[in-house]
Amino acid sequence: MKLTMFGTGYVGLVTGTCFAEMGNDVMCIDVDAGKIAALDRGEIPIYEPGLEAMVASNRRAGRLKFATDAAAGVAHGEIIFIAVGTPADEDGSADLSHVLAVARTIGEHMNAPKIVVDKSTVPVGTGDQVRQTIDATLAARPAKIEFHVVSNPEFLKEGAAINDFMKPDRIVIGADDDSAARMLEQLYAPFNRNHDRLIRMDVRSAELTKYAANVMLATRISLMNELANMADRLGADIEAVRRGIGADPRIGFSFIYPGVGYGGSCLPKDVKALLHTARQNGYGAEIVASVESVNRRQNTLLLQKIRKHFGDRLEGRTFAIWGLAFKPNTDDMREAPSMALIDGLTRLGAKVRAYDPAAGAAAHRAFDDNEAVTICARRDETLSDADGVVLVTEWNEFRSPDFAALKGKLKAAVIFDGRNLYDPHYLGQLGFAYYGVGRGLLDRGL
């Protein structure tokens, strides 16, 4: 099929590339000429394992093209995907200006029937707005051309997006027209061969499904962090509790790892957007509100433990920060817990030496104007003159350091473990002060 992808961000680039990999003719459109030029040179703007090689091979095969010409993009695709950003406004609502701008562009340039697919994460009712915008734009030309609007939310995990797209656990198609649904089913047939993963529903239900999925995941994270904070105060070990409840097949082990809160481009934004939608429609959504407030508090947990250990005397101290991205296998620092931690430390007069295997460039941009922050090229460079190690992101290279060597390099043998990677008993035997998340009596912070 001939497909057009409006937006070459995370979702648009991965989706377009994976469709091209299956033999489709894909044109990716973006208003950012610099980004398009970089993609044409083979430069990938995001860190995603396997994506660079897949983009290169499909560009060479002629199945994947990048352009800024919106009219050409509309003409090219029999199916047009809207995969632009929907950032949160100050009130938590999703900003639909980019989505509706693409809808107007489609209405201005379409000269043949089209299927328009909302791939962006959008509030319930956005499909109606897209349809009305295209209708109004066509009427102003004036022109009468058939089109259908479909919701096809993405469920990609950063760091595993290629595998998630090529081997999906579900394919949600929200369509009110049978012919449009059949076209999407045909497009997704190569990804749906072993067993039927396709779930057909109406447009509004598909829009809510995406928000419901992300809020459910965020809820598990915040609930586990609530339990971890209780464990700290009750003298229990949340890691033992996690194993005990995870063995229940009704609960399972996914998303019940305590830590310093969720971050990234999806969960924080989508929780706020669903809460805003609920309140707009006269519903308080107390659980959703609590999920967001618990996460804000959890983002400050490591700073609280650091302040308690050093008696609030942080001025002049240096801390080695291990991990900056909101999770491993990505360079995404949007709403990452590391941001709140570093901001808090430097406001209290501390210096930071930080390292992340993938997010170094993003970190340089984020902290360029903060002289108290040094972004290091290697993990061990962070230890110079450091008063302690603060683990924020659970990258593999942080899992098994040489603790004896580490102790020799630190001014104070203290580790703040925001992901419970390390064994408190073992570190205690080596003479470390250990602070985890919900480790109860094992935590020296009590």
Tab-separated table of C-alpha atoms in Angstrom:
chain	number	residue	atom	x	y	z
A	1	MET	CA	0.000	0.000	0.000
A	2	LYS	CA	0.941	3.629	-0.429
A	3	LEU	CA	1.133	5.175	3.037
A	4	THR	CA	1.868	8.676	4.275
A	5	MET	CA	3.053	9.371	7.803
A	6	PHE	CA	2.674	12.952	9.063
A	7	GLY	CA	5.273	13.327	11.824
A	8	THR	CA	8.737	11.784	12.101
A	9	GLY	CA	8.954	11.684	15.870
A	10	TYR	CA	9.159	8.498	17.861
A	11	VAL	CA	5.810	7.029	16.801
A	12	GLY	CA	5.822	8.237	13.205
A	13	LEU	CA	9.360	7.134	12.420
A	14	VAL	CA	9.015	3.686	13.980
A	15	THR	CA	5.582	3.085	12.442
A	16	GLY	CA	6.568	4.250	8.968
A	17	THR	CA	9.781	2.245	8.985
A	18	CYS	CA	8.096	-0.969	10.126
A	19	PHE	CA	5.375	-0.630	7.476
A	20	ALA	CA	8.097	-0.129	4.849
A	21	GLU	CA	9.884	-3.223	6.158
A	22	MET	CA	6.794	-5.246	5.195
A	23	GLY	CA	6.891	-3.986	1.620
A	24	ASN	CA	4.683	-0.892	1.763
A	25	ASP	CA	5.570	2.358	-0.012
A	26	VAL	CA	5.905	4.913	2.795
A	27	MET	CA	6.433	8.671	2.669
A	28	CYS	CA	7.169	10.429	5.968
A	29	ILE	CA	6.344	14.142	6.111
A	30	ASP	CA	7.598	16.667	8.658
A	31	VAL	CA	7.590	20.465	8.830
A	32	ASP	CA	11.103	20.397	10.330
A	33	ALA	CA	13.368	20.680	7.305
A	34	GLY	CA	16.467	20.082	9.431
A	35	LYS	CA	15.109	16.799	10.723
A	36	ILE	CA	14.182	15.645	7.206
A	37	ALA	CA	17.655	16.541	5.916
A	38	ALA	CA	19.226	14.583	8.770
A	39	LEU	CA	17.023	11.542	8.074
A	40	ASP	CA	18.015	11.729	4.403
A	41	ARG	CA	21.641	11.569	5.544
A	42	GLY	CA	20.813	8.478	7.595
A	43	GLU	CA	20.910	10.283	10.964
A	44	ILE	CA	18.274	9.035	13.400
A	45	PRO	CA	17.005	11.675	15.875
A	46	ILE	CA	16.092	9.153	18.596
A	47	TYR	CA	17.847	6.240	20.264
A	48	GLU	CA	15.923	3.049	19.535
A	49	PRO	CA	17.687	-0.325	19.162
A	50	GLY	CA	17.459	-1.653	15.596
A	51	LEU	CA	15.828	1.433	14.092
A	52	GLU	CA	18.857	2.950	12.361
A	53	ALA	CA	19.622	-0.230	10.407
A	54	MET	CA	15.970	-0.707	9.419
A	55	VAL	CA	15.643	2.889	8.214
A	56	ALA	CA	18.825	2.550	6.159
A	57	SER	CA	17.796	-0.703	4.472
A	58	ASN	CA	14.336	0.555	3.529
A	59	ARG	CA	15.688	3.859	2.225
A	60	ARG	CA	18.099	1.920	-0.001
A	61	ALA	CA	15.210	-0.247	-1.223
A	62	GLY	CA	13.184	2.874	-2.094
A	63	ARG	CA	10.283	1.956	0.179
A	64	LEU	CA	10.894	4.736	2.727
A	65	LYS	CA	11.121	8.410	1.781
A	66	PHE	CA	11.339	11.609	3.817
A	67	ALA	CA	10.016	14.993	2.676
A	68	THR	CA	8.634	18.352	3.790
A	69	ASP	CA	6.157	18.662	0.883
A	70	ALA	CA	2.781	18.179	2.568
A	71	ALA	CA	0.850	18.302	-0.716
A	72	ALA	CA	2.986	15.496	-2.127
A	73	GLY	CA	2.425	13.532	1.053
A	74	VAL	CA	-1.353	13.859	0.812
A	75	ALA	CA	-1.268	12.847	-2.835
A	76	HIS	CA	0.954	9.843	-2.128
A	77	GLY	CA	-0.980	8.018	0.577
A	78	GLU	CA	-4.203	6.087	0.165
A	79	ILE	CA	-3.948	5.786	3.948
A	80	ILE	CA	-2.651	8.858	5.786
A	81	PHE	CA	-1.436	8.547	9.365
A	82	ILE	CA	-1.401	11.484	11.770
A	83	ALA	CA	1.508	10.849	14.159
A	84	VAL	CA	2.375	14.309	15.437
A	85	GLY	CA	2.911	15.388	19.022
A	86	THR	CA	0.124	16.127	21.484
A	87	PRO	CA	2.031	17.878	24.302
A	88	ALA	CA	0.335	18.694	27.573
A	89	ASP	CA	-0.937	22.230	28.088
A	90	GLU	CA	-0.574	23.945	31.457
A	91	ASP	CA	-3.980	22.627	32.562
A	92	GLY	CA	-3.006	19.045	31.689
A	93	SER	CA	-5.090	18.880	28.518
A	94	ALA	CA	-3.601	17.516	25.320
A	95	ASP	CA	-2.625	20.180	22.781
A	96	LEU	CA	-4.328	19.130	19.529
A	97	SER	CA	-3.074	22.037	17.432
A	98	HIS	CA	-0.604	19.887	15.468
A	99	VAL	CA	-3.177	17.140	14.872
A	100	LEU	CA	-5.783	19.581	13.587
A	101	ALA	CA	-3.182	21.398	11.481
A	102	VAL	CA	-2.488	18.112	9.682
A	103	ALA	CA	-6.248	17.573	9.256
A	104	ARG	CA	-6.530	20.992	7.591
A	105	THR	CA	-3.562	20.169	5.355
A	106	ILE	CA	-5.248	16.940	4.266
A	107	GLY	CA	-8.467	18.811	3.510
A	108	GLU	CA	-6.594	21.436	1.501
A	109	HIS	CA	-4.748	19.005	-0.748
A	110	MET	CA	-6.728	15.771	-1.076
A	111	ASN	CA	-8.071	15.086	-4.558
A	112	ALA	CA	-9.076	11.436	-4.084
A	113	PRO	CA	-10.729	9.359	-1.352
A	114	LYS	CA	-8.528	8.859	1.727
A	115	ILE	CA	-8.471	6.979	4.989
A	116	VAL	CA	-7.142	9.235	7.744
A	117	VAL	CA	-5.723	7.417	10.757
A	118	ASP	CA	-5.144	9.014	14.149
A	119	LYS	CA	-1.955	7.353	15.410
A	120	SER	CA	-1.169	10.096	17.925
A	121	THR	CA	-2.423	9.653	21.479
A	122	VAL	CA	-5.478	11.893	21.518
A	123	PRO	CA	-8.429	12.544	23.864
A	124	VAL	CA	-11.772	10.888	23.282
A	125	GLY	CA	-13.636	12.840	20.617
A	126	THR	CA	-10.558	13.868	18.611
A	127	GLY	CA	-11.650	11.685	15.689
A	128	ASP	CA	-14.800	13.785	15.453
A	129	GLN	CA	-12.724	16.980	15.492
A	130	VAL	CA	-10.444	15.666	12.742
A	131	ARG	CA	-13.465	14.719	10.638
A	132	GLN	CA	-15.103	18.128	11.161
A	133	THR	CA	-11.863	19.952	10.340
A	134	ILE	CA	-11.388	18.081	7.067
A	135	ASP	CA	-15.076	18.544	6.182
A	136	ALA	CA	-14.877	22.297	6.809
A	137	THR	CA	-11.652	22.635	4.806
A	138	LEU	CA	-13.120	20.715	1.861
A	139	ALA	CA	-16.285	22.843	1.982
A	140	ALA	CA	-14.203	26.026	1.804
A	141	ARG	CA	-12.480	24.937	-1.429
A	142	PRO	CA	-15.287	23.908	-2.304
A	143	ALA	CA	-14.878	20.165	-2.922
A	144	LYS	CA	-16.701	16.970	-2.037
A	145	ILE	CA	-14.372	13.986	-1.608
A	146	GLU	CA	-15.043	10.871	0.427
A	147	PHE	CA	-12.816	10.130	3.415
A	148	HIS	CA	-12.973	8.153	6.646
A	149	VAL	CA	-11.321	8.754	10.012
A	150	VAL	CA	-9.951	5.770	11.951
A	151	SER	CA	-8.316	5.536	15.385
A	152	ASN	CA	-5.333	3.177	15.524
A	153	PRO	CA	-3.470	3.876	18.790
A	154	GLU	CA	0.129	2.777	19.237
A	155	PHE	CA	1.357	0.570	22.075
A	156	LEU	CA	5.115	0.856	21.628
A	157	LYS	CA	7.582	0.635	24.483
A	158	GLU	CA	10.636	2.856	24.121
A	159	GLY	CA	13.656	0.592	23.857
A	160	ALA	CA	11.612	-2.275	22.390
A	161	ALA	CA	9.520	-0.461	19.790
A	162	ILE	CA	10.637	-2.447	16.724
A	163	ASN	CA	9.741	-5.764	18.340
A	164	ASP	CA	6.477	-4.336	19.685
A	165	PHE	CA	5.410	-3.230	16.213
A	166	MET	CA	6.564	-6.309	14.332
A	167	LYS	CA	5.123	-8.708	16.922
A	168	PRO	CA	2.223	-6.826	18.497
A	169	ASP	CA	0.234	-8.188	21.419
A	170	ARG	CA	-2.833	-6.349	20.066
A	171	ILE	CA	-3.820	-4.197	17.106
A	172	VAL	CA	-6.647	-1.826	17.978
A	173	ILE	CA	-8.709	-0.434	15.100
A	174	GLY	CA	-11.423	2.048	15.918
A	175	ALA	CA	-13.580	2.583	12.854
A	176	ASP	CA	-17.199	3.491	12.184
A	177	ASP	CA	-16.977	2.455	8.511
A	178	ASP	CA	-16.565	-1.203	7.495
A	179	SER	CA	-14.619	-0.493	4.293
A	180	ALA	CA	-12.052	1.618	6.173
A	181	ALA	CA	-11.699	-1.076	8.841
A	182	ARG	CA	-11.110	-3.724	6.179
A	183	MET	CA	-8.337	-1.608	4.618
A	184	LEU	CA	-6.579	-1.358	7.987
A	185	GLU	CA	-7.042	-5.088	8.550
A	186	GLN	CA	-5.409	-5.740	5.174
A	187	LEU	CA	-2.531	-3.395	6.019
A	188	TYR	CA	-1.899	-5.151	9.328
A	189	ALA	CA	-2.352	-8.701	7.967
A	190	PRO	CA	1.439	-9.419	7.873
A	191	PHE	CA	1.641	-8.587	11.589
A	192	ASN	CA	-1.369	-10.732	12.440
A	193	ARG	CA	-0.557	-14.169	11.033
A	194	ASN	CA	0.035	-16.518	13.988
A	195	HIS	CA	-3.176	-15.715	15.847
A	196	ASP	CA	-5.725	-12.945	15.621
A	197	ARG	CA	-4.434	-9.919	17.520
A	198	LEU	CA	-6.817	-7.477	15.896
A	199	ILE	CA	-9.462	-5.848	18.075
A	200	ARG	CA	-12.173	-3.891	16.235
A	201	MET	CA	-14.172	-1.228	18.047
A	202	ASP	CA	-15.679	2.218	17.526
A	203	VAL	CA	-13.464	5.304	17.271
A	204	ARG	CA	-14.177	6.710	20.730
A	205	SER	CA	-13.533	3.384	22.436
A	206	ALA	CA	-10.196	3.072	20.622
A	207	GLU	CA	-9.204	6.561	21.768
A	208	LEU	CA	-10.052	5.695	25.380
A	209	THR	CA	-8.270	2.330	25.153
A	210	LYS	CA	-4.899	4.024	24.697
A	211	TYR	CA	-5.368	6.300	27.707
A	212	ALA	CA	-6.790	3.460	29.789
A	213	ALA	CA	-3.752	1.276	29.066
A	214	ASN	CA	-1.238	3.931	30.077
A	215	VAL	CA	-3.160	4.983	33.175
A	216	MET	CA	-3.455	1.335	34.244
A	217	LEU	CA	0.337	0.930	33.990
A	218	ALA	CA	0.935	4.196	35.831
A	219	THR	CA	-1.481	3.073	38.543
A	220	ARG	CA	0.465	-0.125	39.156
A	221	ILE	CA	3.691	1.862	39.439
A	222	SER	CA	2.256	4.416	41.855
A	223	LEU	CA	0.510	1.767	43.967
A	224	MET	CA	3.740	-0.203	44.281
A	225	ASN	CA	5.576	2.952	45.291
A	226	GLU	CA	2.913	3.651	47.932
A	227	LEU	CA	3.447	0.133	49.305
A	228	ALA	CA	7.228	0.656	49.227
A	229	ASN	CA	6.925	3.855	51.257
A	230	MET	CA	4.767	1.987	53.762
A	231	ALA	CA	7.335	-0.839	53.905
A	232	ASP	CA	10.021	1.713	54.777
A	233	ARG	CA	7.976	2.829	57.772
A	234	LEU	CA	6.859	-0.655	58.856
A	235	GLY	CA	10.261	-2.324	58.720
A	236	ALA	CA	9.290	-4.626	55.835
A	237	ASP	CA	11.220	-5.321	52.620
A	238	ILE	CA	9.206	-4.383	49.530
A	239	GLU	CA	11.307	-6.731	47.372
A	240	ALA	CA	10.068	-9.700	49.389
A	241	VAL	CA	6.529	-8.311	49.179
A	242	ARG	CA	6.873	-7.889	45.401
A	243	ARG	CA	7.792	-11.540	44.973
A	244	GLY	CA	4.962	-12.575	47.228
A	245	ILE	CA	2.255	-10.706	45.347
A	246	GLY	CA	3.748	-11.185	41.877
A	247	ALA	CA	3.429	-14.954	42.222
A	248	ASP	CA	-0.347	-14.478	42.141
A	249	PRO	CA	-1.283	-14.941	38.451
A	250	ARG	CA	-4.041	-12.344	38.858
A	251	ILE	CA	-1.327	-9.763	39.602
A	252	GLY	CA	1.869	-10.942	37.889
A	253	PHE	CA	5.254	-9.231	37.945
A	254	SER	CA	4.883	-6.557	35.269
A	255	PHE	CA	5.039	-2.947	36.442
A	256	ILE	CA	5.272	-3.775	40.163
A	257	TYR	CA	8.903	-2.747	40.607
A	258	PRO	CA	9.260	0.053	43.164
A	259	GLY	CA	11.429	3.009	42.262
A	260	VAL	CA	11.556	6.758	41.894
A	261	GLY	CA	8.448	7.147	39.769
A	262	TYR	CA	7.516	6.972	36.123
A	263	GLY	CA	8.581	9.462	33.452
A	264	GLY	CA	8.946	9.726	29.695
A	265	SER	CA	6.771	11.144	26.967
A	266	CYS	CA	3.672	9.015	27.584
A	267	LEU	CA	2.619	8.151	31.118
A	268	PRO	CA	2.937	11.614	32.743
A	269	LYS	CA	1.209	13.349	29.833
A	270	ASP	CA	-1.533	10.760	29.395
A	271	VAL	CA	-2.419	10.543	33.091
A	272	LYS	CA	-2.848	14.335	33.186
A	273	ALA	CA	-4.819	14.355	29.938
A	274	LEU	CA	-7.258	11.652	31.075
A	275	LEU	CA	-7.720	13.444	34.393
A	276	HIS	CA	-8.464	16.683	32.520
A	277	THR	CA	-10.947	14.881	30.256
A	278	ALA	CA	-12.699	13.338	33.259
A	279	ARG	CA	-13.056	16.690	35.008
A	280	GLN	CA	-14.282	18.333	31.805
A	281	ASN	CA	-17.077	15.787	31.800
A	282	GLY	CA	-18.012	16.274	35.422
A	283	TYR	CA	-16.172	13.306	36.921
A	284	GLY	CA	-13.504	13.603	39.615
A	285	ALA	CA	-11.464	10.447	38.771
A	286	GLU	CA	-9.941	10.299	42.258
A	287	ILE	CA	-7.738	7.271	41.579
A	288	VAL	CA	-6.245	8.883	38.477
A	289	ALA	CA	-5.579	12.073	40.448
A	290	SER	CA	-3.844	10.077	43.178
A	291	VAL	CA	-1.653	8.251	40.661
A	292	GLU	CA	-0.309	11.582	39.442
A	293	SER	CA	0.211	13.085	42.906
A	294	VAL	CA	1.951	9.954	44.218
A	295	ASN	CA	4.325	10.045	41.259
A	296	ARG	CA	5.215	13.697	41.852
A	297	ARG	CA	6.073	12.854	45.437
A	298	GLN	CA	8.048	9.752	44.457
A	299	ASN	CA	10.235	11.823	42.145
A	300	THR	CA	11.598	13.550	45.265
A	301	LEU	CA	12.311	10.363	47.253
A	302	LEU	CA	16.041	10.080	46.570
A	303	LEU	CA	16.590	13.737	47.354
A	304	GLN	CA	14.838	13.250	50.694
A	305	LYS	CA	17.083	10.286	51.529
A	306	ILE	CA	20.218	12.192	50.502
A	307	ARG	CA	19.230	15.165	52.656
A	308	LYS	CA	18.532	12.919	55.628
A	309	HIS	CA	21.863	11.101	55.348
A	310	PHE	CA	23.911	14.290	55.129
A	311	GLY	CA	21.828	16.239	57.624
A	312	ASP	CA	20.740	18.755	54.973
A	313	ARG	CA	24.366	19.843	54.515
A	314	LEU	CA	24.688	19.427	50.751
A	315	GLU	CA	26.461	22.638	49.783
A	316	GLY	CA	29.866	21.857	48.309
A	317	ARG	CA	29.203	18.142	48.021
A	318	THR	CA	29.387	16.214	44.732
A	319	PHE	CA	27.133	13.334	43.731
A	320	ALA	CA	27.664	10.722	41.021
A	321	ILE	CA	24.372	10.196	39.189
A	322	TRP	CA	24.069	6.908	37.303
A	323	GLY	CA	21.310	7.044	34.710
A	324	LEU	CA	19.472	10.045	33.255
A	325	ALA	CA	16.929	8.650	30.782
A	326	PHE	CA	13.547	7.801	32.279
A	327	LYS	CA	14.246	4.108	31.645
A	328	PRO	CA	16.959	1.948	30.017
A	329	ASN	CA	17.399	1.550	26.242
A	330	THR	CA	16.250	5.054	25.395
A	331	ASP	CA	17.707	8.552	25.401
A	332	ASP	CA	14.368	10.105	26.385
A	333	MET	CA	14.722	12.427	29.392
A	334	ARG	CA	11.268	13.973	29.202
A	335	GLU	CA	9.803	14.049	32.736
A	336	ALA	CA	12.618	11.720	33.867
A	337	PRO	CA	13.058	11.377	37.654
A	338	SER	CA	16.694	12.392	37.189
A	339	MET	CA	15.603	15.891	36.190
A	340	ALA	CA	13.834	16.593	39.482
A	341	LEU	CA	16.683	15.032	41.456
A	342	ILE	CA	19.435	17.062	39.789
A	343	ASP	CA	17.414	20.260	40.031
A	344	GLY	CA	16.906	19.654	43.755
A	345	LEU	CA	20.541	18.819	44.439
A	346	THR	CA	21.930	21.848	42.631
A	347	ARG	CA	19.391	24.192	44.249
A	348	LEU	CA	20.764	23.036	47.603
A	349	GLY	CA	24.316	23.869	46.567
A	350	ALA	CA	25.530	20.420	45.508
A	351	LYS	CA	27.404	19.549	42.333
A	352	VAL	CA	26.494	16.671	40.053
A	353	ARG	CA	28.591	14.428	37.847
A	354	ALA	CA	26.177	12.376	35.730
A	355	TYR	CA	26.419	9.604	33.161
A	356	ASP	CA	23.930	7.785	30.941
A	357	PRO	CA	24.829	5.268	28.198
A	358	ALA	CA	22.434	6.844	25.668
A	359	ALA	CA	21.168	10.188	26.959
A	360	GLY	CA	24.450	12.110	27.032
A	361	ALA	CA	23.541	14.461	24.174
A	362	ALA	CA	20.074	15.101	25.594
A	363	ALA	CA	21.609	15.752	29.012
A	364	HIS	CA	24.075	18.296	27.606
A	365	ARG	CA	21.125	20.179	26.099
A	366	ALA	CA	19.068	19.936	29.285
A	367	PHE	CA	21.796	21.146	31.657
A	368	ASP	CA	23.839	23.368	29.371
A	369	ASP	CA	23.183	26.460	31.506
A	370	ASN	CA	23.744	24.745	34.874
A	371	GLU	CA	27.420	25.066	35.829
A	372	ALA	CA	26.926	22.698	38.769
A	373	VAL	CA	26.242	19.755	36.411
A	374	THR	CA	28.943	17.842	34.550
A	375	ILE	CA	27.874	15.223	32.007
A	376	CYS	CA	30.494	12.482	31.863
A	377	ALA	CA	31.382	10.207	28.957
A	378	ARG	CA	31.936	7.113	31.105
A	379	ARG	CA	30.450	5.724	34.282
A	380	ASP	CA	33.587	5.842	36.397
A	381	GLU	CA	34.279	9.473	35.480
A	382	THR	CA	31.340	10.397	37.690
A	383	LEU	CA	33.193	9.172	40.796
A	384	SER	CA	35.780	11.944	40.845
A	385	ASP	CA	35.467	13.782	44.178
A	386	ALA	CA	32.017	12.202	44.715
A	387	ASP	CA	30.406	11.987	48.144
A	388	GLY	CA	28.097	9.179	47.044
A	389	VAL	CA	26.531	7.290	44.130
A	390	VAL	CA	22.890	7.811	43.206
A	391	LEU	CA	21.427	5.151	40.890
A	392	VAL	CA	18.428	6.494	38.974
A	393	THR	CA	18.099	4.349	35.821
A	394	GLU	CA	18.677	0.590	35.795
A	395	TRP	CA	20.943	0.250	32.739
A	396	ASN	CA	22.748	-3.106	32.521
A	397	GLU	CA	26.195	-1.603	32.992
A	398	PHE	CA	25.165	-0.379	36.445
A	399	ARG	CA	24.039	-3.789	37.696
A	400	SER	CA	27.351	-5.322	38.753
A	401	PRO	CA	30.023	-2.697	39.465
A	402	ASP	CA	33.241	-3.541	41.306
A	403	PHE	CA	32.047	-2.377	44.718
A	404	ALA	CA	35.460	-2.661	46.366
A	405	ALA	CA	36.974	-0.385	43.708
A	406	LEU	CA	33.937	1.874	43.931
A	407	LYS	CA	34.381	2.279	47.671
A	408	GLY	CA	38.010	3.276	47.191
A	409	LYS	CA	37.064	6.081	44.804
A	410	LEU	CA	34.240	7.628	46.830
A	411	LYS	CA	34.785	10.193	49.567
A	412	ALA	CA	31.952	8.491	51.475
A	413	ALA	CA	30.857	4.866	51.028
A	414	VAL	CA	27.170	5.532	50.432
A	415	ILE	CA	24.823	4.352	47.680
A	416	PHE	CA	21.323	5.653	47.027
A	417	ASP	CA	19.669	2.924	44.969
A	418	GLY	CA	16.556	4.253	43.251
A	419	ARG	CA	15.804	0.934	41.530
A	420	ASN	CA	16.658	-1.634	44.220
A	421	LEU	CA	19.337	-3.186	42.019
A	422	TYR	CA	21.784	-3.976	44.788
A	423	ASP	CA	21.868	-6.367	47.742
A	424	PRO	CA	21.773	-4.353	50.983
A	425	HIS	CA	23.278	-7.248	52.994
A	426	TYR	CA	26.288	-7.545	50.689
A	427	LEU	CA	26.885	-3.796	50.582
A	428	GLY	CA	26.607	-3.613	54.341
A	429	GLN	CA	29.312	-6.258	54.683
A	430	LEU	CA	31.533	-4.125	52.438
A	431	GLY	CA	30.990	-1.104	54.678
A	432	PHE	CA	28.547	0.845	52.494
A	433	ALA	CA	25.636	2.852	53.800
A	434	TYR	CA	22.735	1.725	51.600
A	435	TYR	CA	19.475	3.507	50.839
A	436	GLY	CA	16.925	1.770	48.634
A	437	VAL	CA	13.212	2.115	47.990
A	438	GLY	CA	11.020	0.359	50.532
A	439	ARG	CA	13.780	-1.822	51.960
A	440	GLY	CA	12.603	-1.310	55.551
A	441	LEU	CA	15.126	-2.316	58.195
A	442	LEU	CA	17.676	-3.045	55.441
A	443	ASP	CA	17.731	0.646	54.595
A	444	ARG	CA	20.245	2.755	56.533
A	445	GLY	CA	17.967	5.723	55.977
A	446	LEU	CA	15.558	4.690	58.740
